[in-house]
Short mmCIF file of C-alpha atoms in Angstrom, two decimals:
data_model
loop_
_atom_site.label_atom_id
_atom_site.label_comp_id
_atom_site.label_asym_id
_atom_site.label_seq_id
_atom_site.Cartn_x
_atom_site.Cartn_y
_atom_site.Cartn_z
CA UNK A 1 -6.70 -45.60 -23.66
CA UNK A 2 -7.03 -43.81 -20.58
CA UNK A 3 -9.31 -40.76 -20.16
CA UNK A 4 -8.55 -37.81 -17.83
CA UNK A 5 -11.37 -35.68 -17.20
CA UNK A 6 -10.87 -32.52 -14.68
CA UNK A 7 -13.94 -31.46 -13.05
CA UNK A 8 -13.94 -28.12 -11.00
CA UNK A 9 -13.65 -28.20 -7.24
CA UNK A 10 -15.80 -24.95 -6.24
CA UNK A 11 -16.03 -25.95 -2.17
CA UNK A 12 -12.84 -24.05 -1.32
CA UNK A 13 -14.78 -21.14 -2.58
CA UNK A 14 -17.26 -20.58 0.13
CA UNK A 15 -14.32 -20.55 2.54
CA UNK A 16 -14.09 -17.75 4.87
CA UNK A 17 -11.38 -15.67 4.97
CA UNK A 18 -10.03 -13.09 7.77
CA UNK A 19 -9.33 -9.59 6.13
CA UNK A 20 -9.39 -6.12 7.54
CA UNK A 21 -12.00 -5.58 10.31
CA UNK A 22 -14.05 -8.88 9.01
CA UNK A 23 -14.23 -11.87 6.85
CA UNK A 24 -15.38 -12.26 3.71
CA UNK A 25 -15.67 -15.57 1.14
CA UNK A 26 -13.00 -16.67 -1.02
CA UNK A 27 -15.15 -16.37 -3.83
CA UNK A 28 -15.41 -12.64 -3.42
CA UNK A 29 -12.01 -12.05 -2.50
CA UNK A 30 -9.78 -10.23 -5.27
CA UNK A 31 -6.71 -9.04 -2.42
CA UNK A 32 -3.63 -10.62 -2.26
CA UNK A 33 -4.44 -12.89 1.03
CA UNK A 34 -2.20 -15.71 2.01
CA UNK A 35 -3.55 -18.03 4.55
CA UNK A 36 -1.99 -20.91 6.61
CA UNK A 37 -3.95 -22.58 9.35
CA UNK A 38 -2.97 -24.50 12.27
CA UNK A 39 -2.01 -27.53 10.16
CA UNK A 40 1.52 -26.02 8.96
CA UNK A 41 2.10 -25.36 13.08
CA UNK A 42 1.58 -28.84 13.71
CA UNK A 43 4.55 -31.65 14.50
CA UNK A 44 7.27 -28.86 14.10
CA UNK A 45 8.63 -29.99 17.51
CA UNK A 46 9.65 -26.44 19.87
CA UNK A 47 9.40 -23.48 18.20
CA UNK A 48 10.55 -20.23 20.25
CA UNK A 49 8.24 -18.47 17.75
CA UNK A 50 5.15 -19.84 14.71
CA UNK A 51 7.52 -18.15 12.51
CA UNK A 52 9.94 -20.97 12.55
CA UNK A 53 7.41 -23.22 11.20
CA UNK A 54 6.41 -21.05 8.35
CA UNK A 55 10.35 -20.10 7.11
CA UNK A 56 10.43 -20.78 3.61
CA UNK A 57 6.84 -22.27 3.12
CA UNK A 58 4.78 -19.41 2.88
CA UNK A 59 4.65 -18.24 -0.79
CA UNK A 60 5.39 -14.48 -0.96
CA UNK A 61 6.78 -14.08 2.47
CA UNK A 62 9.92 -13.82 3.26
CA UNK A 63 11.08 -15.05 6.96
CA UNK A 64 14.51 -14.57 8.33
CA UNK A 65 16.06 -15.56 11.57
CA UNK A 66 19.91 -13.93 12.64
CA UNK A 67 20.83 -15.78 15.18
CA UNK A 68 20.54 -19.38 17.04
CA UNK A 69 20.17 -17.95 20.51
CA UNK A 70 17.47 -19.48 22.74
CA UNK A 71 14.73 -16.32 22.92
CA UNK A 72 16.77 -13.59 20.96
CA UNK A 73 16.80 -15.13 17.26
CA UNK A 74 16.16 -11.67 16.25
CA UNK A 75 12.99 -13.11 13.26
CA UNK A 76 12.97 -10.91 10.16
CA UNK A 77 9.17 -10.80 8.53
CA UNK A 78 8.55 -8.68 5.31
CA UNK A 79 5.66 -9.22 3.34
CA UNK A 80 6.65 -7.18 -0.25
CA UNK A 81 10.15 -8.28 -0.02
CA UNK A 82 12.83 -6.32 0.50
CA UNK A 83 12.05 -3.20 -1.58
CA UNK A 84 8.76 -2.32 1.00
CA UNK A 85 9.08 1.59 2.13
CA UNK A 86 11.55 2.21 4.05
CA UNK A 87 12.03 -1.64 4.73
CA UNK A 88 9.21 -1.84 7.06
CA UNK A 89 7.73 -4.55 8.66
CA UNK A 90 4.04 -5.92 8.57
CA UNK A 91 1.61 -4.71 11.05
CA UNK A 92 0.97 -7.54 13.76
CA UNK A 93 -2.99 -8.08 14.77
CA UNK A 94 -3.62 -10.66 17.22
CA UNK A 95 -7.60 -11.39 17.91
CA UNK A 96 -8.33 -7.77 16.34
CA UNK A 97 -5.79 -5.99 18.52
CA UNK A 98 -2.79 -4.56 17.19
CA UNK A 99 0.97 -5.45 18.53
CA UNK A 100 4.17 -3.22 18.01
CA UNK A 101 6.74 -5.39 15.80
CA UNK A 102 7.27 -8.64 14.84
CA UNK A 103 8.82 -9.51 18.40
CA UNK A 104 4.81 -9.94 19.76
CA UNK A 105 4.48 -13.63 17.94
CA UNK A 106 7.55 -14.93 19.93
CA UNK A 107 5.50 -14.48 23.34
CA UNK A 108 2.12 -16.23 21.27
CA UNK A 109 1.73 -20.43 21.74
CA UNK A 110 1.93 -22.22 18.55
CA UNK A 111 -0.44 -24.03 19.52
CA UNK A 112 -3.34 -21.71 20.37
CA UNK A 113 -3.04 -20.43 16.73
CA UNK A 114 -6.17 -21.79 14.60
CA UNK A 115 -4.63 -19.64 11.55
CA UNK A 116 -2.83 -16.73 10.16
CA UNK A 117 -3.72 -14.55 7.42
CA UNK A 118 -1.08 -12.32 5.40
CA UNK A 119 -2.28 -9.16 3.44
CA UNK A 120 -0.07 -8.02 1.10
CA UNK A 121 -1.89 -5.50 -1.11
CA UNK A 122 -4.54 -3.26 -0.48
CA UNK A 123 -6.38 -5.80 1.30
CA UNK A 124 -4.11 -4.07 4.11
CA UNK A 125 -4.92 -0.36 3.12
CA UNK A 126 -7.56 -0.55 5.39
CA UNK A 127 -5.56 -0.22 8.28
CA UNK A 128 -3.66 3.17 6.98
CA UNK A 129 -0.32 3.93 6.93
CA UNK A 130 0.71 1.35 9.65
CA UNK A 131 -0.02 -1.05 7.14
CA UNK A 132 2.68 -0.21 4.77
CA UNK A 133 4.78 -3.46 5.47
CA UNK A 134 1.53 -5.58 5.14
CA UNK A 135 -0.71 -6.86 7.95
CA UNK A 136 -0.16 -10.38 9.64
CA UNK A 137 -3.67 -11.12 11.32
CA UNK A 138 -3.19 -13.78 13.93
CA UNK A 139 -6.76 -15.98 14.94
CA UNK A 140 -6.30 -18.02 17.95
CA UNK A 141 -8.58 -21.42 18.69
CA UNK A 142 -12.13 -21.15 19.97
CA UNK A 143 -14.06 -23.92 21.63
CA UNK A 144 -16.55 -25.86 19.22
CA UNK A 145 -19.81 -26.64 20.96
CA UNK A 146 -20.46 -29.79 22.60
CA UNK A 147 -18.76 -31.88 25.52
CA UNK A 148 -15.53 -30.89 27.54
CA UNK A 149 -12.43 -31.90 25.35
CA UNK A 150 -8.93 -31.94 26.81
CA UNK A 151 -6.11 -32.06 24.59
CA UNK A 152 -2.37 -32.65 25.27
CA UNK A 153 0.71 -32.28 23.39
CA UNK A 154 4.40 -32.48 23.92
CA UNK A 155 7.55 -32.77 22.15
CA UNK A 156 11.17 -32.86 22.77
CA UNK A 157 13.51 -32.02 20.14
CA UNK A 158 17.07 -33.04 19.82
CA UNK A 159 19.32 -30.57 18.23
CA UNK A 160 22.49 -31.40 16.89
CA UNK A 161 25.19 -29.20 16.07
CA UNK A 162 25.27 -27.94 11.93
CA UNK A 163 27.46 -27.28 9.69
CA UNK A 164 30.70 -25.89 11.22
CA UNK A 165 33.83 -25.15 9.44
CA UNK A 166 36.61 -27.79 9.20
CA UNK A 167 38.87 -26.57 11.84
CA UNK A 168 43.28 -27.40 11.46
CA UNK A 169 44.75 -29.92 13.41
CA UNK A 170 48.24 -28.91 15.47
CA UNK A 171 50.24 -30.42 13.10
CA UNK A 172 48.50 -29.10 10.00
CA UNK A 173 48.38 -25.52 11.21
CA UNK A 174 52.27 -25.94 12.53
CA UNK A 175 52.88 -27.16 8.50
CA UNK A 176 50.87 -24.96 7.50
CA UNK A 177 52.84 -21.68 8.74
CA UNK A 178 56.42 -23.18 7.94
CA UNK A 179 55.20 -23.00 4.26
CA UNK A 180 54.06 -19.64 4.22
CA UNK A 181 57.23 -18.75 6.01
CA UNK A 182 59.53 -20.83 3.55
CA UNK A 183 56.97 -18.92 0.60
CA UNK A 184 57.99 -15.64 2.02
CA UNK A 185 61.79 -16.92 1.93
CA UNK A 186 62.28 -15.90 5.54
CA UNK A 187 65.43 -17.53 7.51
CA UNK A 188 64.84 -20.60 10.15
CA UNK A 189 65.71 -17.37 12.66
CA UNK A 190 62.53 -15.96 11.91
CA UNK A 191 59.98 -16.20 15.45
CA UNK A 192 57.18 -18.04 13.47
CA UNK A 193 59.65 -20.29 11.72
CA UNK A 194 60.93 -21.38 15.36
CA UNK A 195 57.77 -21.29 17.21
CA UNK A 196 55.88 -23.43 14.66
CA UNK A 197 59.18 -26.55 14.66
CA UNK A 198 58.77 -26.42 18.13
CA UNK A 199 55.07 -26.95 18.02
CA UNK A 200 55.72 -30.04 15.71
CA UNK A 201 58.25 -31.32 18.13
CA UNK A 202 55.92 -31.09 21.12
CA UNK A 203 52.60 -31.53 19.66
CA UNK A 204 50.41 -32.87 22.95
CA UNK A 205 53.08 -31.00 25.27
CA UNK A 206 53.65 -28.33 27.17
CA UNK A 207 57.00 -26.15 28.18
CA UNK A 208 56.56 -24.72 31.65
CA UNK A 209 59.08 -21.67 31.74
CA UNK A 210 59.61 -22.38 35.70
CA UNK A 211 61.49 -25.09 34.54
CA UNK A 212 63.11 -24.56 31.34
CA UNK A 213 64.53 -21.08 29.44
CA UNK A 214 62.51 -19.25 27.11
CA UNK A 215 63.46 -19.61 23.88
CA UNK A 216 62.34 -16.54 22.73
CA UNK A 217 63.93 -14.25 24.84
CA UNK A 218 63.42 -11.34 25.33
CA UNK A 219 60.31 -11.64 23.15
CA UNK A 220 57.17 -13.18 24.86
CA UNK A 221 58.00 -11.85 28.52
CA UNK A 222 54.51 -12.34 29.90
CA UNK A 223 53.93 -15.89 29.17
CA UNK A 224 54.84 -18.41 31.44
CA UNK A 225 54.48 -21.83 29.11
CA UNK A 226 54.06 -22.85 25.94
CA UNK A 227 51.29 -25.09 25.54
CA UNK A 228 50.89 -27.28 21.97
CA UNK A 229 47.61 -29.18 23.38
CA UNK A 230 45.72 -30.65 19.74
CA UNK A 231 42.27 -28.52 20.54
CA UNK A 232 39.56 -28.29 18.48
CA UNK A 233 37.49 -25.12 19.58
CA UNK A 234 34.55 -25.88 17.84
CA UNK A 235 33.72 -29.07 19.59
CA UNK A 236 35.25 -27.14 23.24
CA UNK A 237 32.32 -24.36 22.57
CA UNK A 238 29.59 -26.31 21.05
CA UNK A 239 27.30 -29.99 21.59
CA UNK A 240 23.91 -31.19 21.13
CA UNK A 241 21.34 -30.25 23.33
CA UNK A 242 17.41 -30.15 23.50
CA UNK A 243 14.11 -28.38 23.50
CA UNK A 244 10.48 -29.23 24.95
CA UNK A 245 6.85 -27.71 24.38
CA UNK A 246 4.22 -29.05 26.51
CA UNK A 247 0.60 -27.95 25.63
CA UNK A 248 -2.36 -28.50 27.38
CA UNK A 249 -6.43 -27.21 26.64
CA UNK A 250 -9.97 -28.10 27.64
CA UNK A 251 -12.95 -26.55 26.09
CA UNK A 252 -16.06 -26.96 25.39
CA UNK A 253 -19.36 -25.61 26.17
CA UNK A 254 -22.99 -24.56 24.47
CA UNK A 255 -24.28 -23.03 21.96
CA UNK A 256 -24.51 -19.85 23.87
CA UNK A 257 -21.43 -20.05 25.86
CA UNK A 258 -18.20 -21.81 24.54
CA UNK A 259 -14.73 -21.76 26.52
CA UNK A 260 -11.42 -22.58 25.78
CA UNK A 261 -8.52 -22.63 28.64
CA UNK A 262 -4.88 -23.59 26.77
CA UNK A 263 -1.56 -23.42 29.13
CA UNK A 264 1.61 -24.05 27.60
CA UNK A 265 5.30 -24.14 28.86
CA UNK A 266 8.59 -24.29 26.34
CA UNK A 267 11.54 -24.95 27.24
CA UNK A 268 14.71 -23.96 24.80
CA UNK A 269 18.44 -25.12 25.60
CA UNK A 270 21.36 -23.79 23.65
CA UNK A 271 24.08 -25.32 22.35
CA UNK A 272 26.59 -23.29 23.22
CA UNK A 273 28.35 -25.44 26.31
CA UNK A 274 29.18 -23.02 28.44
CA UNK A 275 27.54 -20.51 30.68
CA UNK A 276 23.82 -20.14 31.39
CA UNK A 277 22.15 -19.56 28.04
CA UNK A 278 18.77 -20.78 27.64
CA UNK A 279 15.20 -19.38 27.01
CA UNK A 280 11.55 -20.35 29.01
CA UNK A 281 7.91 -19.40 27.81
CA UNK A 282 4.84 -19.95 29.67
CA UNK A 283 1.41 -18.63 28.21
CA UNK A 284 -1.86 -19.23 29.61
CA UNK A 285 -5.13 -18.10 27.44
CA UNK A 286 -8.75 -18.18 27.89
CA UNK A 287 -11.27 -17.54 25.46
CA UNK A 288 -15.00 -16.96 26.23
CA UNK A 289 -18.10 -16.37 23.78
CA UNK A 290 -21.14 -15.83 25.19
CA UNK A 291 -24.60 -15.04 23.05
CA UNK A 292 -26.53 -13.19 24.96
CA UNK A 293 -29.35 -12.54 22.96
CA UNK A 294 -29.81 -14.51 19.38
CA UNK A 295 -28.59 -11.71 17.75
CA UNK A 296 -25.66 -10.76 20.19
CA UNK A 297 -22.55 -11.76 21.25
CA UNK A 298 -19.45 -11.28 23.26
CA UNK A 299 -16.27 -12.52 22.66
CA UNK A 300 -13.68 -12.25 25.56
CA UNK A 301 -10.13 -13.00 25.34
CA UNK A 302 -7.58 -12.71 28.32
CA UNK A 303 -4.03 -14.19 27.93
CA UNK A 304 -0.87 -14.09 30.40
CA UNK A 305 2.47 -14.92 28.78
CA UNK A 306 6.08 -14.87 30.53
CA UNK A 307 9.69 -15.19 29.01
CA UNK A 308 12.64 -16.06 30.99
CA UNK A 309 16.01 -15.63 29.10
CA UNK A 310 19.46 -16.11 30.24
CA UNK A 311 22.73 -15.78 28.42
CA UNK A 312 26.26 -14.83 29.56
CA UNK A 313 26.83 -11.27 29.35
CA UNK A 314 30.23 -11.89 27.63
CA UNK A 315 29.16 -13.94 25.01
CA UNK A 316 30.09 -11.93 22.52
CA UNK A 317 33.65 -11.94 23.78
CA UNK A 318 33.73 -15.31 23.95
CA UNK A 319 32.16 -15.90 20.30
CA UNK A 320 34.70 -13.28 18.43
CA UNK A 321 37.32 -14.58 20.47
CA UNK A 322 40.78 -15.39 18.43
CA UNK A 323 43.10 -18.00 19.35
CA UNK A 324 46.79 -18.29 18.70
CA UNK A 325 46.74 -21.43 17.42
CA UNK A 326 45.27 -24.69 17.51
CA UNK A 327 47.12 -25.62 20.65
CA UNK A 328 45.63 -22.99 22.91
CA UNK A 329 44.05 -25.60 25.62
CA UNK A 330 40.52 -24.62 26.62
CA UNK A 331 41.71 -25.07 30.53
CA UNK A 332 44.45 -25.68 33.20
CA UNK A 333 45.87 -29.08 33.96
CA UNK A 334 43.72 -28.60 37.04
CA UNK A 335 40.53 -27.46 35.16
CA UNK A 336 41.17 -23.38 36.14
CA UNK A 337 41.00 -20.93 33.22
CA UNK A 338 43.95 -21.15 30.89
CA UNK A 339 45.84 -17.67 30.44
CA UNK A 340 48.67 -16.96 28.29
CA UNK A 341 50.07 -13.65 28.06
CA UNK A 342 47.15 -11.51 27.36
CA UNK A 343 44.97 -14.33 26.46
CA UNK A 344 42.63 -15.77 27.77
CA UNK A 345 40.51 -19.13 27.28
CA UNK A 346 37.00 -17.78 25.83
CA UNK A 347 34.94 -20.30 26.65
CA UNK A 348 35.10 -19.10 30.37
CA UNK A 349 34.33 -15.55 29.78
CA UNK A 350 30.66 -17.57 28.90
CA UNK A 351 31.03 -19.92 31.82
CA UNK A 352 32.04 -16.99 34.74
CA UNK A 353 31.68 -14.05 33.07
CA UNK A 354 28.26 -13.11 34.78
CA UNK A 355 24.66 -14.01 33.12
CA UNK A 356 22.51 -11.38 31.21
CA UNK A 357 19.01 -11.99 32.59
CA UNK A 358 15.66 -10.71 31.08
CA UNK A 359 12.38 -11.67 31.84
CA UNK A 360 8.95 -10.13 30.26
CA UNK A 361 5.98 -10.59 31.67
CA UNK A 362 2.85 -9.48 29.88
CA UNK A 363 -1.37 -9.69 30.11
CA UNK A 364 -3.87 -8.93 26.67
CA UNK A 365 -7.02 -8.40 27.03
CA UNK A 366 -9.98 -7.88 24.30
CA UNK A 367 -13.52 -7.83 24.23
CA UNK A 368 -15.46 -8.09 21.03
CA UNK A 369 -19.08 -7.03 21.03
CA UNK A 370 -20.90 -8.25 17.50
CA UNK A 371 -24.76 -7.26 17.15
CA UNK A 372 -26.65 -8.19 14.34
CA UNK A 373 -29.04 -5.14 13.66
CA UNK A 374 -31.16 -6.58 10.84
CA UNK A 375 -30.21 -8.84 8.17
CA UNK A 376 -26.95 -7.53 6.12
CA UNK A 377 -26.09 -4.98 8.65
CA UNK A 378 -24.23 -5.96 11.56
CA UNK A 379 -22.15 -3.76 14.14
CA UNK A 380 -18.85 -4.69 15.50
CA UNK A 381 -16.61 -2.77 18.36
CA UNK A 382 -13.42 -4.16 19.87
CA UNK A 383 -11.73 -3.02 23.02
CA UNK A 384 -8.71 -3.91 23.69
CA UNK A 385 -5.60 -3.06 26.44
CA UNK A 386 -2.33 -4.75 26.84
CA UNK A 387 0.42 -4.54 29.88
CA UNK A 388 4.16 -5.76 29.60
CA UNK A 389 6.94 -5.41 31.34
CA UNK A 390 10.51 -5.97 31.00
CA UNK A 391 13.26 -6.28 33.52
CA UNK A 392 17.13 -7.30 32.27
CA UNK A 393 19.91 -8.02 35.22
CA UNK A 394 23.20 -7.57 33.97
CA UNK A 395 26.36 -8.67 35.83
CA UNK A 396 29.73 -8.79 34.35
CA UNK A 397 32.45 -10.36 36.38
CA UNK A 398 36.41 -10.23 36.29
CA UNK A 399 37.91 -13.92 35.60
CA UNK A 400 41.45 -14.84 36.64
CA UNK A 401 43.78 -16.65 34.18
CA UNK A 402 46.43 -19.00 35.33
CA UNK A 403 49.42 -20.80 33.67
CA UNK A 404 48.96 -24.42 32.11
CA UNK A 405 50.12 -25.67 35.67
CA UNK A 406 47.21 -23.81 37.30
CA UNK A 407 49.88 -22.18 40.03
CA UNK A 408 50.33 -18.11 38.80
CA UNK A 409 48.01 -16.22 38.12
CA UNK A 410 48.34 -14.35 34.56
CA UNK A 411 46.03 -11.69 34.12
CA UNK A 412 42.45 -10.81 35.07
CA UNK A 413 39.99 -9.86 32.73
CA UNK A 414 38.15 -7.25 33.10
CA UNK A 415 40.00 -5.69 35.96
CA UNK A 416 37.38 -5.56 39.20
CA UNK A 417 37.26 -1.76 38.49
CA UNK A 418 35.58 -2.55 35.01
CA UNK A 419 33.12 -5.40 36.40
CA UNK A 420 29.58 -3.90 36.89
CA UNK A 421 25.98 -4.77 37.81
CA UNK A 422 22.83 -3.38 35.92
CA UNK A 423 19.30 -3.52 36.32
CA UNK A 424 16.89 -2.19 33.87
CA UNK A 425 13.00 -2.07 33.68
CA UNK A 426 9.99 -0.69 31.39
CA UNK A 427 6.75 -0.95 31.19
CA UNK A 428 4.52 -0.40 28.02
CA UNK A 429 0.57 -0.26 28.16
CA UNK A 430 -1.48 -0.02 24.64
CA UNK A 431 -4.86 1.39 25.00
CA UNK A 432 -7.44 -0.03 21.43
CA UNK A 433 -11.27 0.98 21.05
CA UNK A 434 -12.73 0.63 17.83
CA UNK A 435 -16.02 -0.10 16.38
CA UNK A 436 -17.21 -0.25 12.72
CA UNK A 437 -21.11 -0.67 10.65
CA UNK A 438 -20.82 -3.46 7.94
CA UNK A 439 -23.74 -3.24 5.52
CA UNK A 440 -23.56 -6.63 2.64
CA UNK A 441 -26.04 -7.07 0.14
CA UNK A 442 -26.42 -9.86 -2.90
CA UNK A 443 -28.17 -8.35 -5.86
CA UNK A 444 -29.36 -10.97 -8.03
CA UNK A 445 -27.74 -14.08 -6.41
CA UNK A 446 -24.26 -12.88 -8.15
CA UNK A 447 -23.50 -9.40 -7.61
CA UNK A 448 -22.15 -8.19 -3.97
CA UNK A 449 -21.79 -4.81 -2.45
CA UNK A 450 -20.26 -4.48 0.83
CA UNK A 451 -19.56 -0.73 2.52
CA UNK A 452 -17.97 -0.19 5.83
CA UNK A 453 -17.65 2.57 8.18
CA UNK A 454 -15.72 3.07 11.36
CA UNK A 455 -13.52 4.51 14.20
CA UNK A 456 -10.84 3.40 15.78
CA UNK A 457 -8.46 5.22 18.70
CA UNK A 458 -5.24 3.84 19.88
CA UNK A 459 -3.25 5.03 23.04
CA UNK A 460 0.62 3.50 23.48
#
């Protein structure tokens, strides 16, 4: 006989949790508050943004990411699904200061993140109508009181290439169209019909028109070869590559001073083989509390980050790109850009078509003054300013195609009157003051009343 006896486990209770403009205990909590700490950020490897670590783990939230490019994976975050007003997303709140969009956690370290807290119900109403997709409030690390402590991390991540579709072979696709043709009951005169035998009969071979008549003629006028090369484009456009995070902080101090200085760097490679196309983050962050009397203290927060992306401006050309067949070559005998007729290879409209350069640069600052008036009433104000700025370079080059021989030029693409040069900048600056009264009380060791009053101003 075995007996099972379930006893409660009440400590989780007198957790603290982050909600609007304060904390309260879990105990007294009846909002819908998710919260993941640092421990669900941990061992993930890179991440180009903490939401990559939270996809599909997060009851309740729903995380989505569009694209695989290093730095522009365009992250979804919605909080009541997809039926929220007007589809809107959460309002972001880093260290009490709000951030425009979803975008403001891929500049944020991983690492610096001691937790996150979702409201989802009117735990958020608090914060008015920019609340309506939620709130996310983001805590970063403070220093715990005693000795210096440094702390290191790194990781490099391999990353392999995922599920791709099973691509024809030459002969398969050359089979492939004689059956559709024969299905269609159209004669052996018929273009396909002839272009797909010869395929089969030169599969791994070329026909250089210099040197032989074109069997097509008059069709096909502006081609100077046919080229039956066995070329699989998935593995020409895409290999494995890598990522690394390196994280470094030291902190420390007294009771009534604690510090924490964190620098980070991430690198994120693409695997996409061609072109420049890669992303770079560097944050730096220092956190300072200081008591100054027993009953007040500052809290002072100043943080740098820095983006550097790069990906070739025709990379959508090169990605939506069609191919005749499975025997377009992805090059020249002598290595030069393949062109045949108006086609042209696309993996080097990613390799020479120009690079599409942005870099951000941006500094937060916030300073949060708490003074204990007298027991159960406390007052809290928060100032806060942030500075970015963006800056894209855009250059998009003409490339010249040649014939499989690499001696005659076919075509360029885009003519040199179409090939450009942009530059772009802005500059954004966000202005936050706000200060509140918090007035708690416990009437008979069991019943708690809590009212709050405040002001806040924001200038964007």
């Amino acid at each position: 006989v075995i007996n099972v006896k379930l006893q409660e486990d009440s400590e989780v209770l007198d957790e603290v949790v982050v909600v609007g403009y304060g904390s309260q205990k879990k105990e007294t909590l009846t909002g819908a508050v998710t919260v993941v700490s640092d421990k669900m950020l941990k061992n993930k490897g890179t991440m180009s943004s903490p939401l990559q670590a939270m996809q599909g783990q997060v009851p309740g939230v729903t995380i989505t990411r569009n694209s695989a490019a290093p730095g522009d994976e365009s992250w979804g975050l919605k909080l009541r699904g997809s039926v929220s007003a007007n589809n809107a997303e959460p309002l972001i709140v880093i260290d009490g200061v709000a951030y425009d969009g979803v975008n403001a956690l891929r500049n944020i370290n991983p690492s610096d993140i001691q937790f996150i807290n979702f409201l989802k119900d009117a735990s958020a109403a608090i914060y008015g109508s920019r609340a309506a997709g939620g709130v996310v409030l983001v805590t970063t690390k403070q220093a715990k009181e005693g000795k210096a402590r440094i702390e290191y991390s790194g990781s490099y991540t391999y990353k392999m290439v995922g599920l791709q579709p099973e691509l024809m072979s030459m002969n398969e696709w050359a089979n492939a169209v004689l059956q559709t043709c024969q299905n269609d009951g159209q004669p052996d005169s018929y273009s396909w019909v002839k272009y797909a035998k010869m395929a089969l009969a030169n599969e791994g071979k070329y026909i250089d028109l210099d040197h032989s008549a074109n069997p097509f003629a008059p069709s096909y006028s502006d081609v100077m070869d046919f080229v039956f090369m066995d070329t699989n484009w998935q593995d020409v456009l895409f290999g494995n590559s890598y990522s690394t995070q390196h994280d470094l902080a030291i902190s420390g101090g007294t009771e009534k001073n604690l510090y924490r200085l964190s620098v980070g760097y991430m690198y994120d490679d693409s695997n996409l083989k061609w072109g420049n196309n890669n992303n770079r983050r560097f944050n730096l962050r220092l956190t300072n509390k200081l008591k100054v009397f027993d009953n007040f203290a500052i809290e002072s927060v100043i943080a740098y980050n820095r983006q550097d992306q790069v990906a070739p401006t025709q990379i959508g050309s090169a990605l939506n790109s069609q191919v005749t067949q499975p025997g377009f070559p992805s090059s020249t005998k002598d290595g030069k850009p393949y062109g045949w007729g108006t086609w042209g290879t696309p993996n080097w409209k990613a390799e020479l078509g120009g690079d599409n350069k942005l870099k951000v640069s941006a500094v937060n600052i916030s300073e949060n003054l708490t003074w204990d008036i007298i027991d159960g009433l406390r007052a809290v104000a928060t100032l806060g300013y942030n500075t970015s700025q963006a800056t894209r370079d855009t250059q998009s080059l003409s490339i010249d195609f040649y014939n499989y021989t690499g001696n005659k030029l076919i075509n360029t693409s885009p003519i040199a009157a179409d090939t450009s040069y942009k530059k772009s900048s802005s500059r954004t600056d966000f202005y936050s003051v706000q200060g509140y009264l918090e007035w708690t009380k416990t009437f008979a060791e069991r019943h708690d009343v809590k009212l709050m009053g405040g002001w806040q101003y924001n200038l964007n």
